[in-house]
mmCIF file of C-alpha atoms and ligand atoms in Angstrom:
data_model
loop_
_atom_site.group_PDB
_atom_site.id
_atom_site.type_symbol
_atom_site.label_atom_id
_atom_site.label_comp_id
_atom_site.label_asym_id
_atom_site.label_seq_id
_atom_site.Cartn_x
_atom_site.Cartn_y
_atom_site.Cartn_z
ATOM 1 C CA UNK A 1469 38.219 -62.609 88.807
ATOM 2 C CA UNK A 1470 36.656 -60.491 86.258
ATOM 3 C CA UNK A 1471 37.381 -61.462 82.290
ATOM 4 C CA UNK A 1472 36.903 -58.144 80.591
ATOM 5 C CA UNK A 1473 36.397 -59.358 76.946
ATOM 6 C CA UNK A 1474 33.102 -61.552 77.963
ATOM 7 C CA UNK A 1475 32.256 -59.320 80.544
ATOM 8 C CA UNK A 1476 31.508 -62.064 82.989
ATOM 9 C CA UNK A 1477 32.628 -62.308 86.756
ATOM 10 C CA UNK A 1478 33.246 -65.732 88.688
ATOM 11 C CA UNK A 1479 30.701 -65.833 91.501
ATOM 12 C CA UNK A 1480 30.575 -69.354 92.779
ATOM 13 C CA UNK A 1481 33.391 -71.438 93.181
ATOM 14 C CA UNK A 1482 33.266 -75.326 92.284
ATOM 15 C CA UNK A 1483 32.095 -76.770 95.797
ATOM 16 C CA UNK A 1484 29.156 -74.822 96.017
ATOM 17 C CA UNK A 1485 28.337 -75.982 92.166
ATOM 18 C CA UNK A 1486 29.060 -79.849 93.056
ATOM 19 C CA UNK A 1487 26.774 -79.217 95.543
ATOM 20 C CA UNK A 1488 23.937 -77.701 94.286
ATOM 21 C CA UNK A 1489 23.935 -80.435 91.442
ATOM 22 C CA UNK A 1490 25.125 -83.240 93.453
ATOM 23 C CA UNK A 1491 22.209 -82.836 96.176
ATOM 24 C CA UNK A 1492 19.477 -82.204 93.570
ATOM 25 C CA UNK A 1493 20.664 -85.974 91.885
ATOM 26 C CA UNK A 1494 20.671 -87.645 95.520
ATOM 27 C CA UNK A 1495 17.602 -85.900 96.735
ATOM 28 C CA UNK A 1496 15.904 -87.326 93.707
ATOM 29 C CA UNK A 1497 17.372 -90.796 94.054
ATOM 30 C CA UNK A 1498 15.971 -90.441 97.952
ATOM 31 C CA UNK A 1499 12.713 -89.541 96.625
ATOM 32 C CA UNK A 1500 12.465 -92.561 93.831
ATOM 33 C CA UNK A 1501 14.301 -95.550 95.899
ATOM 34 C CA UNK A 1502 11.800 -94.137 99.124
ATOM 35 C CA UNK A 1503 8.758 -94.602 96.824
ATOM 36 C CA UNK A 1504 9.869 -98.056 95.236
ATOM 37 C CA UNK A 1505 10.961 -99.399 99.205
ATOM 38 C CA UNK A 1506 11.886 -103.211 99.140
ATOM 39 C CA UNK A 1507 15.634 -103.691 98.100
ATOM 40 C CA UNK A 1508 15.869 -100.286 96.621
ATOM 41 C CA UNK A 1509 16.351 -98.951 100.406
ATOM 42 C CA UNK A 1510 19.871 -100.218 100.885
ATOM 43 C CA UNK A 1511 20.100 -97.073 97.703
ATOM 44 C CA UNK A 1512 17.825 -94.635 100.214
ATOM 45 C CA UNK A 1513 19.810 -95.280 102.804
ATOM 46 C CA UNK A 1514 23.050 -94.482 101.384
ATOM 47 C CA UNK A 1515 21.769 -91.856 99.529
ATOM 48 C CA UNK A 1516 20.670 -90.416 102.807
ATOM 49 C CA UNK A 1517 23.878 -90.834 104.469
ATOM 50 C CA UNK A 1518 25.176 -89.133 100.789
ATOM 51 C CA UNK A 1519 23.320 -86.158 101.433
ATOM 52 C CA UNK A 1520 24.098 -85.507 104.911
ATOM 53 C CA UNK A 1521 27.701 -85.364 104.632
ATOM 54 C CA UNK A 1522 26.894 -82.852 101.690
ATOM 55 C CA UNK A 1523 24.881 -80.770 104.447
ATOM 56 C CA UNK A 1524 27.916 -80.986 106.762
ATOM 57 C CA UNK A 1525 30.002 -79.949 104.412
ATOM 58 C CA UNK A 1526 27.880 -76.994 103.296
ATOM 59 C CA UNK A 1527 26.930 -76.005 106.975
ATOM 60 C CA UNK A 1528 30.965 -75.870 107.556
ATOM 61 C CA UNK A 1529 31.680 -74.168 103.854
ATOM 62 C CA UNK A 1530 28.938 -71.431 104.949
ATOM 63 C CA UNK A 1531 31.539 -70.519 107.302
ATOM 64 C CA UNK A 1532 35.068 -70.882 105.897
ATOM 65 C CA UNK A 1533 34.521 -70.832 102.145
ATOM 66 C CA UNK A 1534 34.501 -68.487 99.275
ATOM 67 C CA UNK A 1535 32.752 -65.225 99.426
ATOM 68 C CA UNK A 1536 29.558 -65.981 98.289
ATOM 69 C CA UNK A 1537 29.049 -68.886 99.838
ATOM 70 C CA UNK A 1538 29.416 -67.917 103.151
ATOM 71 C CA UNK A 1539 25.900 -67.026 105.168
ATOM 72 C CA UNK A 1540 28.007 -63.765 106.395
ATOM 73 C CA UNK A 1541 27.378 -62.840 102.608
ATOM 74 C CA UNK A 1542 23.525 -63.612 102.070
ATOM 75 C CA UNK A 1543 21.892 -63.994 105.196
ATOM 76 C CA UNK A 1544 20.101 -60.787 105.296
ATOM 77 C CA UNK A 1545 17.001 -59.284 107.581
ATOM 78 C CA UNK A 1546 13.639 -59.203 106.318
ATOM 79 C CA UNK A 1547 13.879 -55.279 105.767
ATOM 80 C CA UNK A 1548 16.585 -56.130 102.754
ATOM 81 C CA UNK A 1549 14.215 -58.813 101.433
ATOM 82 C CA UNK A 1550 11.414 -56.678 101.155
ATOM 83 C CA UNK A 1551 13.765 -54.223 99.646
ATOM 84 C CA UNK A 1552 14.665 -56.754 97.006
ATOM 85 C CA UNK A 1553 11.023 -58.057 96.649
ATOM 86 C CA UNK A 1554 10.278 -54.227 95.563
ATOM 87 C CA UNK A 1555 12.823 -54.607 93.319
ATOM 88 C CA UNK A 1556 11.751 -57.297 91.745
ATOM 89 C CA UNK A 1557 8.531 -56.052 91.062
ATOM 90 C CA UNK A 1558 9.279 -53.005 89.385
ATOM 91 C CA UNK A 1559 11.176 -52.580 85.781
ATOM 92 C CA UNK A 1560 14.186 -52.374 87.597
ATOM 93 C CA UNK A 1561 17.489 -54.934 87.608
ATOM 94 C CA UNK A 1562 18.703 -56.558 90.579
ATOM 95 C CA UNK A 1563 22.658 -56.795 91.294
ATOM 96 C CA UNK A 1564 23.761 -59.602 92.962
ATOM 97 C CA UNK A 1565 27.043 -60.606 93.435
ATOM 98 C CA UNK A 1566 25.801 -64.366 95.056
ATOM 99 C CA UNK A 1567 22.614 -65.111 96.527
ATOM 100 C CA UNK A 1568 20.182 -62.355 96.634
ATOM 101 C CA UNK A 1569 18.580 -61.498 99.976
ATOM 102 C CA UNK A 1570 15.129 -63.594 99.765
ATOM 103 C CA UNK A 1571 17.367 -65.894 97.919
ATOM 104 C CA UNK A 1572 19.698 -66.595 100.728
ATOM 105 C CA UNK A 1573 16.475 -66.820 103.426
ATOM 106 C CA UNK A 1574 15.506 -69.402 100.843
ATOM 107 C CA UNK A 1575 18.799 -71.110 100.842
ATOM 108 C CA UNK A 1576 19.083 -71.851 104.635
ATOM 109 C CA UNK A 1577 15.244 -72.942 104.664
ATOM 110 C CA UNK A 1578 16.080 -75.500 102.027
ATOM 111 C CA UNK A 1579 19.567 -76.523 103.695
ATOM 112 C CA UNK A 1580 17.696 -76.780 107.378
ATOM 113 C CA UNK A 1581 14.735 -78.568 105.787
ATOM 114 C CA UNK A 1582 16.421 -80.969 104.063
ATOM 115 C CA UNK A 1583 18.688 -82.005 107.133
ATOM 116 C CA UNK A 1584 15.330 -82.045 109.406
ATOM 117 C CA UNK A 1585 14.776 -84.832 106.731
ATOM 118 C CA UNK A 1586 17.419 -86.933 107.004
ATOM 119 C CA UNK A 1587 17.667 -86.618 110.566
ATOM 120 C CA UNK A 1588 13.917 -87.959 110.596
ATOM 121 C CA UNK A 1589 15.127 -90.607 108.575
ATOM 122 C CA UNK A 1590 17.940 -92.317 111.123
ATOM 123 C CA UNK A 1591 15.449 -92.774 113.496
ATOM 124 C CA UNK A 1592 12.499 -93.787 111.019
ATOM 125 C CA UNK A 1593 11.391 -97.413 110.739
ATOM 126 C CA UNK A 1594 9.022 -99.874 108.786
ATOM 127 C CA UNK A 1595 7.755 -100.840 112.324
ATOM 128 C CA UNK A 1596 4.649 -103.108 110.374
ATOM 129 C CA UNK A 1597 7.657 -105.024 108.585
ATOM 130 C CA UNK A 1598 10.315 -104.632 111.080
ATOM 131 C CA UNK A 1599 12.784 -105.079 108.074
ATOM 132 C CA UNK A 1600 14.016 -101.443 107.287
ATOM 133 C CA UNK A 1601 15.130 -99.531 110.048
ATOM 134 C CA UNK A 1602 17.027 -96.837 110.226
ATOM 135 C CA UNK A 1603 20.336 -96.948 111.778
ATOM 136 C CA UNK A 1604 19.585 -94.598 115.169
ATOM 137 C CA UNK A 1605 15.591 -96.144 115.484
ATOM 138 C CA UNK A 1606 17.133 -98.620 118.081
ATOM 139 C CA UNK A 1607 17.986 -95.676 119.987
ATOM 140 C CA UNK A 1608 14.724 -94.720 120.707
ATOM 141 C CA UNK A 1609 11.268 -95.874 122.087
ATOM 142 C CA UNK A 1610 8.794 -96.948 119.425
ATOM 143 C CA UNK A 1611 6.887 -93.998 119.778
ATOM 144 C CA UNK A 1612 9.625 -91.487 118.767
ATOM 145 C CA UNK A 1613 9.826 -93.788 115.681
ATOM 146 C CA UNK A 1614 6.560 -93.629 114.845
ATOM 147 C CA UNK A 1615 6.605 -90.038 115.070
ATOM 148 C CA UNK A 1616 9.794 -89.609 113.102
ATOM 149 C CA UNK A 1617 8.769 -91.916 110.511
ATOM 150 C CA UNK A 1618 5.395 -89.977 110.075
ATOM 151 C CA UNK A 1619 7.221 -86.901 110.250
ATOM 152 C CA UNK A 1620 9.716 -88.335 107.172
ATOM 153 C CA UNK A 1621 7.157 -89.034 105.754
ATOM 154 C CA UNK A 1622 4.938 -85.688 105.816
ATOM 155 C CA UNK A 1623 8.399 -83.367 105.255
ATOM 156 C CA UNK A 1624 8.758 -84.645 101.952
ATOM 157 C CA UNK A 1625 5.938 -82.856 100.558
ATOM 158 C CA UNK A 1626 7.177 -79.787 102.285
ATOM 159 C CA UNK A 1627 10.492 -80.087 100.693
ATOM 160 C CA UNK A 1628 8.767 -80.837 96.770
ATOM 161 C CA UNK A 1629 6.738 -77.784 97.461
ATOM 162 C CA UNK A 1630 10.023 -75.687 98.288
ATOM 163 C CA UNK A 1631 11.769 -76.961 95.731
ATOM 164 C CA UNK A 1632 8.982 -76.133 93.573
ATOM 165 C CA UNK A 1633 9.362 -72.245 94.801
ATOM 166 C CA UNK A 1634 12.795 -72.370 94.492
ATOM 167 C CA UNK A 1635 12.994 -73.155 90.312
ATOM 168 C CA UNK A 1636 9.819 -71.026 90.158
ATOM 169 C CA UNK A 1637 12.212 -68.043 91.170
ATOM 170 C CA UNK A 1638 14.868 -69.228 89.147
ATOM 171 C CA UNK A 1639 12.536 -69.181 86.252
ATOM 172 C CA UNK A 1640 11.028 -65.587 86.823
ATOM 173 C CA UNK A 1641 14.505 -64.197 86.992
ATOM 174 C CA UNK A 1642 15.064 -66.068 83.654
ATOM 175 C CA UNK A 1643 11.874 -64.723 81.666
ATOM 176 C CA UNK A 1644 11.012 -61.483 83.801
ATOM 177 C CA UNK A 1645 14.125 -59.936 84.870
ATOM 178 C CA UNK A 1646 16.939 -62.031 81.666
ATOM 179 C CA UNK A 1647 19.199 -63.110 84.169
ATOM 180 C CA UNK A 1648 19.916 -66.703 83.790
ATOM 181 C CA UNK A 1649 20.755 -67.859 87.637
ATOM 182 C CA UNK A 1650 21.026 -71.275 86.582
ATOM 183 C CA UNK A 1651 23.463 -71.301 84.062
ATOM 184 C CA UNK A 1652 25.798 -69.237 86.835
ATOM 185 C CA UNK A 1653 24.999 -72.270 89.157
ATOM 186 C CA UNK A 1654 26.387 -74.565 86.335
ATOM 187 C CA UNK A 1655 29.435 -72.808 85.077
ATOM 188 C CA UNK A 1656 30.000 -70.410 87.714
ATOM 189 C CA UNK A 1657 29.891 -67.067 86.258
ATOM 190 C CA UNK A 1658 27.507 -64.066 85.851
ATOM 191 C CA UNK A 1659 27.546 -60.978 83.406
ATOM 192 C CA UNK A 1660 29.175 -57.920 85.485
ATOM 193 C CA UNK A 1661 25.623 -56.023 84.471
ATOM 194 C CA UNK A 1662 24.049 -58.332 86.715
ATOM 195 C CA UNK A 1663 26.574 -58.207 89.309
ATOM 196 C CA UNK A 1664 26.657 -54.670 89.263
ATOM 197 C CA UNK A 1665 24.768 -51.262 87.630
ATOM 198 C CA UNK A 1666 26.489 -50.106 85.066
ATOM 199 C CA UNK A 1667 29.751 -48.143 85.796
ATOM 200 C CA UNK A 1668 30.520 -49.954 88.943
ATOM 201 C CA UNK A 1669 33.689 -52.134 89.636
ATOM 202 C CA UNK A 1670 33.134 -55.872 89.890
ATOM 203 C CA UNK A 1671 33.480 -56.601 93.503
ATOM 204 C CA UNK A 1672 36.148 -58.418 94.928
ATOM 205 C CA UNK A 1673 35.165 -61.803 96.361
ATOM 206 C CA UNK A 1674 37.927 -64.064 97.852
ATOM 207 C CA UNK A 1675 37.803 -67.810 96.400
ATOM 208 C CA UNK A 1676 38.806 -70.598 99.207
ATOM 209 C CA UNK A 1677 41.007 -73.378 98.346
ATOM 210 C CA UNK A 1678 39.239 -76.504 96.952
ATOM 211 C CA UNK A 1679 42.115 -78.647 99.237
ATOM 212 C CA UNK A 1680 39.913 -76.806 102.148
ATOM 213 C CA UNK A 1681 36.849 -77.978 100.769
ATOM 214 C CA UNK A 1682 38.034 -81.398 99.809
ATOM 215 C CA UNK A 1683 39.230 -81.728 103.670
ATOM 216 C CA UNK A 1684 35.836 -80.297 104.950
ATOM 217 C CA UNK A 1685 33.946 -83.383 103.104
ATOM 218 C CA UNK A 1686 36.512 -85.959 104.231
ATOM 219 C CA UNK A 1687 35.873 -84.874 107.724
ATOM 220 C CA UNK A 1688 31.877 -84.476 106.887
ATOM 221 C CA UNK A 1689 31.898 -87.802 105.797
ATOM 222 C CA UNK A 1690 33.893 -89.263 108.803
ATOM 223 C CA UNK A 1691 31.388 -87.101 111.114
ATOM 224 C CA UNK A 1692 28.431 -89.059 109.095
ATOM 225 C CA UNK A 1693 30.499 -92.738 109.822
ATOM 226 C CA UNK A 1694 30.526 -92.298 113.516
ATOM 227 C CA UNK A 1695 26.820 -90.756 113.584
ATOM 228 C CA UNK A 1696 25.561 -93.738 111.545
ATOM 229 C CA UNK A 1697 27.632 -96.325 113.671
ATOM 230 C CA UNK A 1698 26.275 -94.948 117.005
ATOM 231 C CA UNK A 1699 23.249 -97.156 116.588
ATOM 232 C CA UNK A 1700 25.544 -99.659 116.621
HETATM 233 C C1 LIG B 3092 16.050 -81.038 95.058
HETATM 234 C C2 LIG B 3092 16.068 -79.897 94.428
HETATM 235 C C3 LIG B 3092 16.876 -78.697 94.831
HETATM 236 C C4 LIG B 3092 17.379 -78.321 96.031
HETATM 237 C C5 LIG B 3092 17.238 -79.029 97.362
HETATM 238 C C6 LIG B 3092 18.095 -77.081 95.825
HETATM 239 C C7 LIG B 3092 18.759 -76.386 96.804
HETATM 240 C C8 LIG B 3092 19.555 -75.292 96.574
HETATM 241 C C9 LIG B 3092 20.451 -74.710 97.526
HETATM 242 C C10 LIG B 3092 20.686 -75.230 98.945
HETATM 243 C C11 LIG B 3092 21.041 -73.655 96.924
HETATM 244 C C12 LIG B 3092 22.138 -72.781 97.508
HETATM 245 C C13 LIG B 3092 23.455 -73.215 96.915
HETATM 246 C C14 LIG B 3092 24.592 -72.845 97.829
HETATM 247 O O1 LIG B 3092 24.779 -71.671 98.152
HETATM 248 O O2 LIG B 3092 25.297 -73.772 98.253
HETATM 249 C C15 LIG B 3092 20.503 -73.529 95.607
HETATM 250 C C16 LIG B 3092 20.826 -72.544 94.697
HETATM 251 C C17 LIG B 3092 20.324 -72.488 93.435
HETATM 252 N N1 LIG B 3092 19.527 -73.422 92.817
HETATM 253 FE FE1 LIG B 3092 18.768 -75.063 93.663
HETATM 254 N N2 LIG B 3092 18.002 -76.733 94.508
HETATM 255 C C18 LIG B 3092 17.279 -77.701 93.872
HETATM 256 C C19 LIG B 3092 16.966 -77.773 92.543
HETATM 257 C C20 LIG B 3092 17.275 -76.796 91.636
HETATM 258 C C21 LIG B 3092 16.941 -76.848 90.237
HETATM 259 C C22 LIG B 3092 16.227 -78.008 89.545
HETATM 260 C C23 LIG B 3092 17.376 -75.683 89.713
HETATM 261 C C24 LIG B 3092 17.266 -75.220 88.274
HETATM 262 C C25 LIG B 3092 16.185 -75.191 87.587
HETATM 263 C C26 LIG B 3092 17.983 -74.908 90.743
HETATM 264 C C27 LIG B 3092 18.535 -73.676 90.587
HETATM 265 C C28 LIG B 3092 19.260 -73.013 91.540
HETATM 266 C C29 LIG B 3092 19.907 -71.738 91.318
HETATM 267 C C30 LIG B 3092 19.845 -70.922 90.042
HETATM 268 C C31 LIG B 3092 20.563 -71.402 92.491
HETATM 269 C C32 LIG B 3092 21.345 -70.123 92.756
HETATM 270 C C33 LIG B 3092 20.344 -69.065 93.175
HETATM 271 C C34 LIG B 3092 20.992 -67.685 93.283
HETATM 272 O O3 LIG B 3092 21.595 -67.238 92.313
HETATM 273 O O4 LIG B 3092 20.878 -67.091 94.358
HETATM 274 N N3 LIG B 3092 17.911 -75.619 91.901
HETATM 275 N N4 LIG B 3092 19.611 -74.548 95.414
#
């Protein structure tokens, strides 16, 4: 939908916003309830279980969703990243209608990273304590716990640092390049000059239902249920 008196063109829809913002509050709940253990778990745990149905749902909307969030859309080969990486070094502006193509590489790290995280987690356990397990550890021998748990707790760093990449490029876009990536993540929109050069039509990107999406996380969260209760 293009608005011709601001200029602006609708690039993501509301799931992929909810998202974004939704798994940047659990991941840090995660990170603080991890840290402070004891009865603050019970919150890690469900936060965990929070986030993976969030990954489901992503994984599924990747697929089936709007335009630009679909990995059809921004999963690109490294030739068009280095392309873009050239652009970005020169005076030039880059047009993106979603993610751009280092972007979207950076995307489907963070999405397979974080799930490599909370798949650690189920089978992670306090084995010294014995009193916080996670719900699949009884599914395996103690040494793929202690390997998960050392892995859960190594990956986090690996995440932070990601993370840490990923807001340094929204930030260089900001001051370098005056395109503001993360208000478009908050409200939705971006100027057409940033979508486009100048003279070009806005292109046309196809907006999936939110029923769809609302259905997806229903089914992402029933998928998480049965996945949690297998440990029985
Ligand atoms: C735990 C921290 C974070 C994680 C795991 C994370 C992860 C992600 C993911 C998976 C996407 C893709 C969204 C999608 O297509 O569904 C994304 C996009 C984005 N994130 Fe984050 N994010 C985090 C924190 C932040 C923060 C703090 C900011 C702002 C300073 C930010 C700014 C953005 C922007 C601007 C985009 C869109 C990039 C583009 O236009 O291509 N993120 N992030």
């Amino acid at each position: 939908m293009v608005e011709k008196s601001t200029q602006k063109v609708r690039i993501w829809d509301l799931p992929v916003r909810l998202f974004h913002w939704t798994l940047v509050a659990l991941i840090a709940v995660s990170y603080f309830t991890g840290q402070a253990g004891g009865d603050w778990m019970k919150f890690h745990f469900w936060s965990g279980y929070a986030i993976l149905t969030l990954l489901i749902f992503r994984i599924a909307w990747g697929f089936v969703g709007s335009t630009t969030a679909r990995f059809s859309n921004f999963v690109k080969g490294p030739l068009a990243a280095i392309a873009h990486l050239r652009e970005m070094l020169g005076r030039g502006r880059p047009h993106d209608a979603g993610h751009n193509p280092v972007g979207g590489a950076m995307v489907v790290a963070l999405l397979l990273a974080v799930l490599l995280q909370v798949v650690a987690g189920l089978f992670s356990a306090d084995t010294d304590t014995g009193t916080v397990t996670g719900p699949l550890a009884r599914l395996v021998t103690d040494k793929w716990i202690e390997r998960a748990t050392a892995f859960h707790e190594f990956w986090i760093n690996v995440i932070l640092v990601m993370v840490a990449l990923h807001i340094l490029a929204a930030i260089v876009y900001l001051v370098w390049k005056k395109q503001n990536l993360i208000g478009a993540m908050l409200h939705g929109r971006k100027a057409l000059h940033d979508v486009v050069p100048p003279g070009e039509e806005a292109p046309l990107l196809a907006f999936a239902s939110g029923r769809l999406a609302l259905s997806l996380l229903i089914a992402a969260a029933a998928i998480v249920y049965f996945i949690v209760r297998l440990g029985g």
